[in-house]
Amino acid sequence: MHEMSLAEGVLQLIEDAAQAQSFSRVTTVWLEIGQLAGVEIEAMKFCFDVVVKDSLAEGAKLEIIATPGSGWCMHCAQTVPLAEVFGECPRCGQYQVQVTGGTEMRVKELEVA
Ligand SMILES: [Zn+2]
């Protein structure tokens, strides 16, 4: 389950931000997850709760913002919404779509105390 290491990465980011901006408690974390990032949202929530135990984010609420995937269809020569990495183009049905968005995960915002 790679969500565990991803969750650890998120905690690391939070701790770095806490040092830089001198806050000591995080109450809510908004995490943006691309639809094509390969992250299981339920697993992510579970792992987050595990890794933040005894940290400044213990008990923090995790809000997931799912961002849609998108790709460039070579056949249509335009950007199209994409549901999976090797998915077909919803316009022409061909599989010549290059992923252009929705593969990232990032911390969008922190609510701190
Ligand atoms: Zn197409």
Short mmCIF file of N, CA and C and ligand atoms in Angstrom, two decimals:
data_model
loop_
_atom_site.label_atom_id
_atom_site.label_comp_id
_atom_site.label_asym_id
_atom_site.label_seq_id
_atom_site.Cartn_x
_atom_site.Cartn_y
_atom_site.Cartn_z
N MET A 1 0.85 -1.21 0.00
CA MET A 1 0.00 0.00 0.00
C MET A 1 0.88 1.24 0.00
N HIS A 2 1.01 1.89 -1.15
CA HIS A 2 1.92 3.04 -1.23
C HIS A 2 1.32 4.30 -0.61
N GLU A 3 0.04 4.24 -0.27
CA GLU A 3 -0.58 5.40 0.41
C GLU A 3 0.11 5.71 1.72
N MET A 4 0.69 4.66 2.36
CA MET A 4 1.36 4.90 3.64
C MET A 4 2.55 5.85 3.47
N SER A 5 3.37 5.61 2.45
CA SER A 5 4.51 6.50 2.25
C SER A 5 4.05 7.87 1.75
N LEU A 6 2.96 7.90 1.00
CA LEU A 6 2.43 9.19 0.56
C LEU A 6 1.95 10.00 1.76
N ALA A 7 1.29 9.31 2.69
CA ALA A 7 0.80 9.98 3.89
C ALA A 7 1.97 10.51 4.72
N GLU A 8 3.05 9.74 4.77
CA GLU A 8 4.24 10.19 5.50
C GLU A 8 4.82 11.44 4.83
N GLY A 9 4.77 11.46 3.52
CA GLY A 9 5.24 12.63 2.78
C GLY A 9 4.39 13.86 3.10
N VAL A 10 3.10 13.65 3.22
CA VAL A 10 2.20 14.75 3.56
C VAL A 10 2.52 15.29 4.95
N LEU A 11 2.73 14.39 5.88
CA LEU A 11 3.06 14.81 7.24
C LEU A 11 4.37 15.61 7.25
N GLN A 12 5.34 15.14 6.46
CA GLN A 12 6.61 15.85 6.35
C GLN A 12 6.40 17.29 5.86
N LEU A 13 5.55 17.44 4.87
CA LEU A 13 5.23 18.76 4.33
C LEU A 13 4.61 19.65 5.41
N ILE A 14 3.70 19.05 6.17
CA ILE A 14 3.02 19.79 7.24
C ILE A 14 4.03 20.24 8.29
N GLU A 15 4.95 19.33 8.64
CA GLU A 15 5.95 19.67 9.66
C GLU A 15 6.89 20.78 9.17
N ASP A 16 7.25 20.71 7.90
CA ASP A 16 8.10 21.76 7.33
C ASP A 16 7.37 23.10 7.36
N ALA A 17 6.09 23.08 6.98
CA ALA A 17 5.30 24.31 6.98
C ALA A 17 5.16 24.86 8.39
N ALA A 18 5.01 23.96 9.36
CA ALA A 18 4.86 24.37 10.75
C ALA A 18 6.11 25.09 11.23
N GLN A 19 7.26 24.61 10.79
CA GLN A 19 8.52 25.25 11.18
C GLN A 19 8.67 26.60 10.51
N ALA A 20 8.35 26.65 9.23
CA ALA A 20 8.51 27.87 8.47
C ALA A 20 7.53 28.96 8.93
N GLN A 21 6.32 28.55 9.27
CA GLN A 21 5.29 29.54 9.59
C GLN A 21 4.95 29.56 11.08
N SER A 22 5.73 28.83 11.85
CA SER A 22 5.55 28.70 13.30
C SER A 22 4.11 28.59 13.79
N PHE A 23 3.50 27.47 13.44
CA PHE A 23 2.26 27.08 14.09
C PHE A 23 2.52 25.71 14.71
N SER A 24 1.71 25.33 15.66
CA SER A 24 2.01 24.10 16.38
C SER A 24 0.90 23.07 16.33
N ARG A 25 -0.18 23.44 15.65
CA ARG A 25 -1.30 22.52 15.62
C ARG A 25 -2.02 22.65 14.28
N VAL A 26 -2.31 21.52 13.67
CA VAL A 26 -3.06 21.54 12.42
C VAL A 26 -4.42 20.90 12.68
N THR A 27 -5.47 21.56 12.25
CA THR A 27 -6.80 21.02 12.51
C THR A 27 -7.47 20.43 11.26
N THR A 28 -7.14 21.01 10.11
CA THR A 28 -7.69 20.45 8.87
C THR A 28 -6.63 20.51 7.78
N VAL A 29 -6.59 19.47 6.98
CA VAL A 29 -5.67 19.42 5.85
C VAL A 29 -6.49 19.20 4.58
N TRP A 30 -6.32 20.09 3.62
CA TRP A 30 -6.96 19.91 2.33
C TRP A 30 -5.94 19.31 1.37
N LEU A 31 -6.24 18.15 0.90
CA LEU A 31 -5.31 17.44 0.05
C LEU A 31 -5.95 17.26 -1.33
N GLU A 32 -5.24 17.76 -2.33
CA GLU A 32 -5.73 17.64 -3.69
C GLU A 32 -5.15 16.37 -4.30
N ILE A 33 -6.02 15.52 -4.79
CA ILE A 33 -5.56 14.27 -5.39
C ILE A 33 -6.11 14.16 -6.80
N GLY A 34 -5.22 14.05 -7.74
CA GLY A 34 -5.63 13.90 -9.14
C GLY A 34 -6.28 12.54 -9.34
N GLN A 35 -7.27 12.53 -10.19
CA GLN A 35 -8.00 11.30 -10.49
C GLN A 35 -7.08 10.23 -11.08
N LEU A 36 -5.99 10.67 -11.71
CA LEU A 36 -5.07 9.73 -12.34
C LEU A 36 -3.80 9.51 -11.53
N ALA A 37 -3.82 9.95 -10.27
CA ALA A 37 -2.61 9.85 -9.45
C ALA A 37 -2.39 8.43 -8.92
N GLY A 38 -3.38 7.59 -9.06
CA GLY A 38 -3.24 6.22 -8.57
C GLY A 38 -3.32 6.13 -7.06
N VAL A 39 -4.02 7.07 -6.45
CA VAL A 39 -4.15 7.09 -5.00
C VAL A 39 -5.57 6.67 -4.62
N GLU A 40 -5.65 5.66 -3.77
CA GLU A 40 -6.94 5.23 -3.25
C GLU A 40 -7.34 6.17 -2.13
N ILE A 41 -8.43 6.87 -2.31
CA ILE A 41 -8.80 7.90 -1.33
C ILE A 41 -9.10 7.30 0.04
N GLU A 42 -9.81 6.20 0.08
CA GLU A 42 -10.12 5.58 1.38
C GLU A 42 -8.84 5.12 2.08
N ALA A 43 -7.93 4.53 1.32
CA ALA A 43 -6.66 4.08 1.88
C ALA A 43 -5.85 5.27 2.38
N MET A 44 -5.90 6.36 1.62
CA MET A 44 -5.18 7.57 1.99
C MET A 44 -5.68 8.12 3.32
N LYS A 45 -7.00 8.14 3.49
CA LYS A 45 -7.58 8.65 4.74
C LYS A 45 -7.13 7.78 5.92
N PHE A 46 -7.17 6.48 5.70
CA PHE A 46 -6.77 5.55 6.75
C PHE A 46 -5.30 5.76 7.12
N CYS A 47 -4.43 5.82 6.12
CA CYS A 47 -3.00 5.97 6.37
C CYS A 47 -2.68 7.31 7.02
N PHE A 48 -3.40 8.33 6.60
CA PHE A 48 -3.18 9.65 7.18
C PHE A 48 -3.43 9.62 8.68
N ASP A 49 -4.56 9.03 9.07
CA ASP A 49 -4.88 8.93 10.49
C ASP A 49 -3.80 8.17 11.27
N VAL A 50 -3.22 7.18 10.62
CA VAL A 50 -2.18 6.39 11.29
C VAL A 50 -0.89 7.20 11.45
N VAL A 51 -0.44 7.85 10.38
CA VAL A 51 0.86 8.53 10.46
C VAL A 51 0.84 9.82 11.28
N VAL A 52 -0.32 10.44 11.42
CA VAL A 52 -0.33 11.71 12.18
C VAL A 52 -0.47 11.51 13.69
N LYS A 53 -0.61 10.26 14.10
CA LYS A 53 -0.66 9.99 15.54
C LYS A 53 0.60 10.52 16.21
N ASP A 54 0.43 11.19 17.35
CA ASP A 54 1.56 11.78 18.09
C ASP A 54 2.31 12.85 17.31
N SER A 55 1.68 13.44 16.32
CA SER A 55 2.30 14.55 15.61
C SER A 55 1.45 15.80 15.83
N LEU A 56 1.89 16.90 15.24
CA LEU A 56 1.14 18.15 15.40
C LEU A 56 -0.20 18.11 14.66
N ALA A 57 -0.38 17.08 13.85
CA ALA A 57 -1.63 16.97 13.09
C ALA A 57 -2.51 15.84 13.61
N GLU A 58 -2.21 15.37 14.80
CA GLU A 58 -3.03 14.28 15.34
C GLU A 58 -4.49 14.72 15.43
N GLY A 59 -5.37 13.88 14.94
CA GLY A 59 -6.80 14.17 14.99
C GLY A 59 -7.26 15.19 13.96
N ALA A 60 -6.36 15.65 13.09
CA ALA A 60 -6.75 16.62 12.07
C ALA A 60 -7.69 15.98 11.07
N LYS A 61 -8.56 16.81 10.55
CA LYS A 61 -9.51 16.34 9.55
C LYS A 61 -8.83 16.38 8.18
N LEU A 62 -9.02 15.34 7.43
CA LEU A 62 -8.44 15.29 6.08
C LEU A 62 -9.56 15.50 5.06
N GLU A 63 -9.46 16.61 4.33
CA GLU A 63 -10.45 16.89 3.28
C GLU A 63 -9.80 16.62 1.93
N ILE A 64 -10.41 15.72 1.18
CA ILE A 64 -9.86 15.36 -0.12
C ILE A 64 -10.56 16.14 -1.22
N ILE A 65 -9.76 16.77 -2.05
CA ILE A 65 -10.30 17.44 -3.23
C ILE A 65 -9.84 16.64 -4.44
N ALA A 66 -10.76 15.99 -5.09
CA ALA A 66 -10.39 15.18 -6.25
C ALA A 66 -10.36 16.07 -7.48
N THR A 67 -9.22 16.08 -8.15
CA THR A 67 -9.14 16.87 -9.38
C THR A 67 -9.24 15.94 -10.59
N PRO A 68 -9.99 16.34 -11.59
CA PRO A 68 -10.24 15.45 -12.73
C PRO A 68 -8.99 15.24 -13.59
N GLY A 69 -8.94 14.09 -14.22
CA GLY A 69 -7.85 13.80 -15.13
C GLY A 69 -8.12 14.41 -16.48
N SER A 70 -7.05 14.74 -17.20
CA SER A 70 -7.24 15.23 -18.56
C SER A 70 -6.07 14.76 -19.42
N GLY A 71 -6.32 14.74 -20.69
CA GLY A 71 -5.28 14.29 -21.62
C GLY A 71 -5.42 14.98 -22.96
N TRP A 72 -4.39 14.80 -23.76
CA TRP A 72 -4.38 15.38 -25.10
C TRP A 72 -4.61 14.25 -26.09
N CYS A 73 -5.72 14.32 -26.80
CA CYS A 73 -6.01 13.29 -27.79
C CYS A 73 -5.35 13.68 -29.11
N MET A 74 -4.46 12.79 -29.59
CA MET A 74 -3.74 13.09 -30.83
C MET A 74 -4.70 13.05 -32.01
N HIS A 75 -5.71 12.23 -31.90
CA HIS A 75 -6.66 12.08 -32.99
C HIS A 75 -7.54 13.31 -33.13
N CYS A 76 -8.08 13.77 -31.99
CA CYS A 76 -8.95 14.95 -32.00
C CYS A 76 -8.15 16.25 -31.98
N ALA A 77 -6.85 16.14 -31.62
CA ALA A 77 -6.00 17.31 -31.46
C ALA A 77 -6.59 18.31 -30.49
N GLN A 78 -7.08 17.80 -29.38
CA GLN A 78 -7.55 18.69 -28.33
C GLN A 78 -7.50 18.01 -26.96
N THR A 79 -7.63 18.82 -25.93
CA THR A 79 -7.62 18.31 -24.57
C THR A 79 -8.98 17.73 -24.23
N VAL A 80 -8.97 16.54 -23.66
CA VAL A 80 -10.23 15.86 -23.33
C VAL A 80 -10.17 15.36 -21.89
N PRO A 81 -11.34 15.20 -21.26
CA PRO A 81 -11.34 14.62 -19.91
C PRO A 81 -10.94 13.15 -19.98
N LEU A 82 -10.20 12.70 -18.99
CA LEU A 82 -9.68 11.35 -19.01
C LEU A 82 -9.95 10.67 -17.67
N ALA A 83 -10.59 9.51 -17.71
CA ALA A 83 -10.97 8.84 -16.47
C ALA A 83 -9.89 7.91 -15.94
N GLU A 84 -9.03 7.40 -16.81
CA GLU A 84 -7.94 6.53 -16.38
C GLU A 84 -6.73 6.75 -17.27
N VAL A 85 -5.55 6.36 -16.74
CA VAL A 85 -4.31 6.69 -17.43
C VAL A 85 -4.26 6.16 -18.86
N PHE A 86 -4.70 4.93 -19.05
CA PHE A 86 -4.68 4.39 -20.42
C PHE A 86 -6.08 4.33 -21.00
N GLY A 87 -6.90 5.26 -20.59
CA GLY A 87 -8.29 5.28 -21.03
C GLY A 87 -8.44 5.78 -22.46
N GLU A 88 -9.64 5.60 -22.98
CA GLU A 88 -9.87 6.06 -24.34
C GLU A 88 -10.40 7.49 -24.34
N CYS A 89 -10.28 8.11 -25.49
CA CYS A 89 -10.78 9.46 -25.65
C CYS A 89 -12.31 9.41 -25.63
N PRO A 90 -12.95 10.25 -24.79
CA PRO A 90 -14.41 10.22 -24.73
C PRO A 90 -15.07 10.79 -25.99
N ARG A 91 -14.31 11.46 -26.82
CA ARG A 91 -14.88 12.02 -28.05
C ARG A 91 -14.81 11.05 -29.22
N CYS A 92 -13.62 10.49 -29.45
CA CYS A 92 -13.45 9.66 -30.65
C CYS A 92 -13.29 8.18 -30.31
N GLY A 93 -13.09 7.85 -29.02
CA GLY A 93 -13.00 6.45 -28.63
C GLY A 93 -11.66 5.80 -28.89
N GLN A 94 -10.67 6.58 -29.33
CA GLN A 94 -9.35 6.00 -29.58
C GLN A 94 -8.46 6.09 -28.35
N TYR A 95 -7.43 5.26 -28.37
CA TYR A 95 -6.56 5.19 -27.20
C TYR A 95 -5.26 5.98 -27.38
N GLN A 96 -5.31 7.00 -28.20
CA GLN A 96 -4.09 7.80 -28.41
C GLN A 96 -4.16 9.09 -27.59
N VAL A 97 -4.33 8.90 -26.30
CA VAL A 97 -4.47 10.06 -25.42
C VAL A 97 -3.27 10.13 -24.49
N GLN A 98 -2.63 11.28 -24.50
CA GLN A 98 -1.47 11.50 -23.64
C GLN A 98 -1.94 12.26 -22.39
N VAL A 99 -1.61 11.70 -21.24
CA VAL A 99 -2.06 12.31 -20.00
C VAL A 99 -1.41 13.68 -19.80
N THR A 100 -2.23 14.68 -19.51
CA THR A 100 -1.67 16.02 -19.27
C THR A 100 -2.02 16.58 -17.89
N GLY A 101 -3.00 16.00 -17.24
CA GLY A 101 -3.36 16.55 -15.92
C GLY A 101 -4.04 15.52 -15.05
N GLY A 102 -4.03 15.78 -13.74
CA GLY A 102 -4.72 14.90 -12.81
C GLY A 102 -3.87 13.77 -12.27
N THR A 103 -2.55 13.91 -12.39
CA THR A 103 -1.67 12.85 -11.89
C THR A 103 -0.97 13.25 -10.60
N GLU A 104 -1.29 14.44 -10.10
CA GLU A 104 -0.54 14.93 -8.95
C GLU A 104 -1.32 14.88 -7.65
N MET A 105 -0.57 14.90 -6.58
CA MET A 105 -1.17 15.01 -5.27
C MET A 105 -0.45 16.14 -4.55
N ARG A 106 -1.20 17.06 -3.96
CA ARG A 106 -0.52 18.13 -3.22
C ARG A 106 -1.38 18.64 -2.08
N VAL A 107 -0.70 19.19 -1.10
CA VAL A 107 -1.40 19.81 0.02
C VAL A 107 -1.83 21.19 -0.45
N LYS A 108 -3.13 21.42 -0.46
CA LYS A 108 -3.63 22.69 -0.99
C LYS A 108 -3.70 23.75 0.10
N GLU A 109 -4.15 23.33 1.27
CA GLU A 109 -4.34 24.30 2.33
C GLU A 109 -4.28 23.62 3.69
N LEU A 110 -3.88 24.37 4.69
CA LEU A 110 -3.87 23.85 6.05
C LEU A 110 -4.64 24.80 6.93
N GLU A 111 -5.46 24.24 7.81
CA GLU A 111 -6.08 25.08 8.83
C GLU A 111 -5.29 24.84 10.09
N VAL A 112 -4.74 25.89 10.65
CA VAL A 112 -3.84 25.73 11.78
C VAL A 112 -4.36 26.48 13.00
N ALA A 113 -3.85 26.07 14.12
CA ALA A 113 -4.25 26.74 15.35
C ALA A 113 -3.01 27.21 16.10
ZN ZN B 1 -10.14 11.81 -29.50
#
